[in-house]
Amino acid sequence: MAMYCEKTQLEHKKLELSRHPIFAEISSLHVLQRFMETHVFAVWDFMSLTKRLQQELTCTRLPWLPPTDAPAA
C-alpha cells in the first residue's frame, strides 16, 4: 500500500512539474539548448553549496573512497 501511495505522489509531482510556466517558454530546440546552457550553472551552484554544507555538517569527506576493510566498515 505504501508503494502505491509513493507512486501516486510521484505521478502527481511529475504532472505538477510538467505544468511549470518555464516549459511553456521552451518552444524550439534552440530555446531548449539556450535554457540548458544557463540552467546547468544553477544546478552546479546548488550542488556545490549542498556538498559544502554536507562536508561542514557531517563526517563526509571528498573524494569518497571505499573503505580499506569493507566488512569492518
XYZ file of N, CA and C in Angstrom:
219
model
N 0.821 -1.195 0.000
C 0.000 0.000 0.000
C 0.866 1.261 0.000
N 1.949 1.256 0.789
C 2.819 2.430 0.875
C 3.461 2.741 -0.472
N 3.832 1.686 -1.211
C 4.448 1.901 -2.514
C 3.457 2.535 -3.483
N 2.196 2.138 -3.400
C 1.165 2.727 -4.248
C 1.041 4.218 -3.957
N 1.062 4.584 -2.682
C 0.967 5.996 -2.291
C 2.157 6.786 -2.827
N 3.350 6.206 -2.730
C 4.545 6.875 -3.238
C 4.465 7.046 -4.747
N 3.980 6.016 -5.430
C 3.853 6.079 -6.880
C 2.844 7.153 -7.287
N 1.728 7.214 -6.577
C 0.707 8.219 -6.845
C 1.267 9.614 -6.592
N 1.986 9.760 -5.506
C 2.580 11.053 -5.173
C 3.605 11.460 -6.233
N 4.401 10.509 -6.700
C 5.384 10.786 -7.737
C 4.700 11.230 -9.024
N 3.649 10.536 -9.418
C 2.908 10.916 -10.624
C 2.335 12.326 -10.490
N 1.822 12.640 -9.310
C 1.273 13.976 -9.062
C 2.369 15.036 -9.205
N 3.535 14.768 -8.656
C 4.649 15.718 -8.733
C 5.141 15.876 -10.167
N 5.173 14.788 -10.923
C 5.573 14.865 -12.329
C 4.614 15.751 -13.112
N 3.324 15.569 -12.864
C 2.316 16.381 -13.537
C 2.467 17.849 -13.150
N 2.673 18.082 -11.869
C 2.860 19.446 -11.363
C 4.078 20.096 -12.031
N 5.148 19.346 -12.132
C 6.366 19.852 -12.749
C 6.159 20.138 -14.236
N 5.438 19.274 -14.920
C 5.214 19.469 -16.357
C 4.373 20.708 -16.651
N 3.644 21.185 -15.658
C 2.814 22.383 -15.837
C 3.533 23.671 -15.432
N 4.801 23.559 -15.064
C 5.556 24.740 -14.652
C 5.638 25.722 -15.825
N 5.483 27.008 -15.573
C 5.479 28.015 -16.646
C 6.736 28.031 -17.514
N 7.863 27.617 -16.987
C 9.090 27.647 -17.786
C 8.974 26.755 -19.016
N 8.248 25.648 -18.891
C 8.130 24.732 -20.020
C 7.280 25.302 -21.147
N 6.399 26.225 -20.840
C 5.606 26.887 -21.883
C 6.491 27.801 -22.730
N 7.606 28.235 -22.171
C 8.523 29.127 -22.884
C 9.460 28.374 -23.827
N 9.603 27.083 -23.621
C 10.506 26.291 -24.464
C 9.729 25.819 -25.684
N 9.972 26.521 -26.792
C 9.175 26.263 -27.994
C 9.985 25.694 -29.152
N 11.299 25.577 -28.976
C 12.125 25.029 -30.049
C 13.379 24.398 -29.449
N 14.072 23.654 -30.270
C 15.307 23.024 -29.828
C 16.334 24.087 -29.444
N 16.398 25.161 -30.209
C 17.335 26.248 -29.922
C 17.062 26.861 -28.546
N 15.810 27.115 -28.236
C 15.442 27.695 -26.942
C 15.784 26.716 -25.817
N 15.530 25.433 -26.046
C 15.871 24.415 -25.050
C 17.378 24.390 -24.799
N 18.162 24.451 -25.867
C 19.617 24.456 -25.720
C 20.090 25.674 -24.937
N 19.540 26.835 -25.227
C 19.910 28.061 -24.501
C 19.529 27.938 -23.025
N 18.360 27.389 -22.769
C 17.920 27.200 -21.385
C 18.888 26.285 -20.644
N 19.245 25.175 -21.262
C 20.132 24.210 -20.613
C 21.533 24.785 -20.401
N 21.988 25.642 -21.328
C 23.302 26.269 -21.182
C 23.388 27.104 -19.910
N 22.307 27.733 -19.525
C 22.316 28.554 -18.309
C 21.865 27.758 -17.091
N 20.932 26.861 -17.280
C 20.396 26.088 -16.158
C 21.469 25.208 -15.525
N 22.375 24.717 -16.326
C 23.426 23.846 -15.809
C 24.243 24.563 -14.738
N 24.430 25.871 -14.866
C 25.189 26.615 -13.859
C 24.405 26.771 -12.562
N 23.098 26.911 -12.665
C 22.267 26.984 -11.458
C 22.332 25.660 -10.698
N 22.271 24.561 -11.422
C 22.352 23.237 -10.793
C 23.736 23.034 -10.183
N 24.768 23.395 -10.920
C 26.141 23.253 -10.433
C 26.344 24.071 -9.156
N 25.865 25.309 -9.153
C 25.984 26.180 -7.986
C 25.273 25.572 -6.779
N 24.054 25.098 -6.997
C 23.281 24.499 -5.909
C 23.966 23.250 -5.366
N 24.446 22.398 -6.263
C 25.095 21.165 -5.817
C 26.416 21.458 -5.106
N 27.130 22.480 -5.542
C 28.365 22.867 -4.857
C 28.069 23.313 -3.436
N 27.036 24.123 -3.283
C 26.630 24.576 -1.955
C 26.194 23.398 -1.090
N 25.409 22.508 -1.668
C 24.928 21.338 -0.935
C 26.088 20.470 -0.463
N 27.041 20.218 -1.345
C 28.192 19.390 -0.981
C 29.040 20.075 0.087
N 29.192 21.379 -0.007
C 29.973 22.099 1.007
C 29.299 21.993 2.375
N 27.985 22.191 2.399
C 27.254 22.056 3.659
C 27.367 20.638 4.207
N 27.296 19.660 3.316
C 27.422 18.266 3.735
C 28.793 18.023 4.370
N 29.832 18.574 3.783
C 31.178 18.404 4.335
C 31.320 19.080 5.691
N 30.731 20.259 5.826
C 30.859 21.023 7.067
C 30.015 20.445 8.205
N 28.852 19.890 7.863
C 27.904 19.477 8.894
C 27.876 17.980 9.175
N 28.559 17.193 8.357
C 28.585 15.743 8.565
C 30.030 15.264 8.524
N 30.206 13.973 8.599
C 31.566 13.417 8.570
C 31.997 13.023 7.158
N 31.300 13.494 6.150
C 31.616 13.162 4.766
C 32.878 13.889 4.308
N 33.730 13.188 3.589
C 34.943 13.773 3.021
C 34.979 13.468 1.527
N 35.594 14.362 0.770
C 35.760 14.154 -0.663
C 37.243 14.062 -0.974
N 37.670 13.304 -1.937
C 36.829 12.393 -2.699
C 36.486 11.159 -1.872
N 35.342 10.599 -2.160
C 34.908 9.400 -1.453
C 35.754 8.236 -1.935
N 36.228 7.462 -0.994
C 36.973 6.248 -1.312
C 36.338 5.092 -0.559
N 36.309 3.914 -1.158
C 35.748 2.768 -0.445
C 36.629 2.439 0.757
N 36.046 1.901 1.815
C 36.848 1.563 2.991
C 37.870 0.479 2.657
N 39.009 0.536 3.315
C 40.040 -0.480 3.055
C 39.620 -1.847 3.560
N 38.850 -1.878 4.641
C 38.344 -3.137 5.187
C 36.815 -3.084 5.144
N 36.255 -3.403 3.989
C 34.806 -3.282 3.782
C 33.972 -4.047 4.808
N 34.311 -5.288 5.173
C 33.489 -5.998 6.158
C 33.457 -5.307 7.524
N 34.524 -4.588 7.869
C 34.575 -3.922 9.168
C 33.901 -2.553 9.144
N 33.639 -2.050 7.971
C 33.083 -0.688 7.853
C 31.645 -0.613 8.300
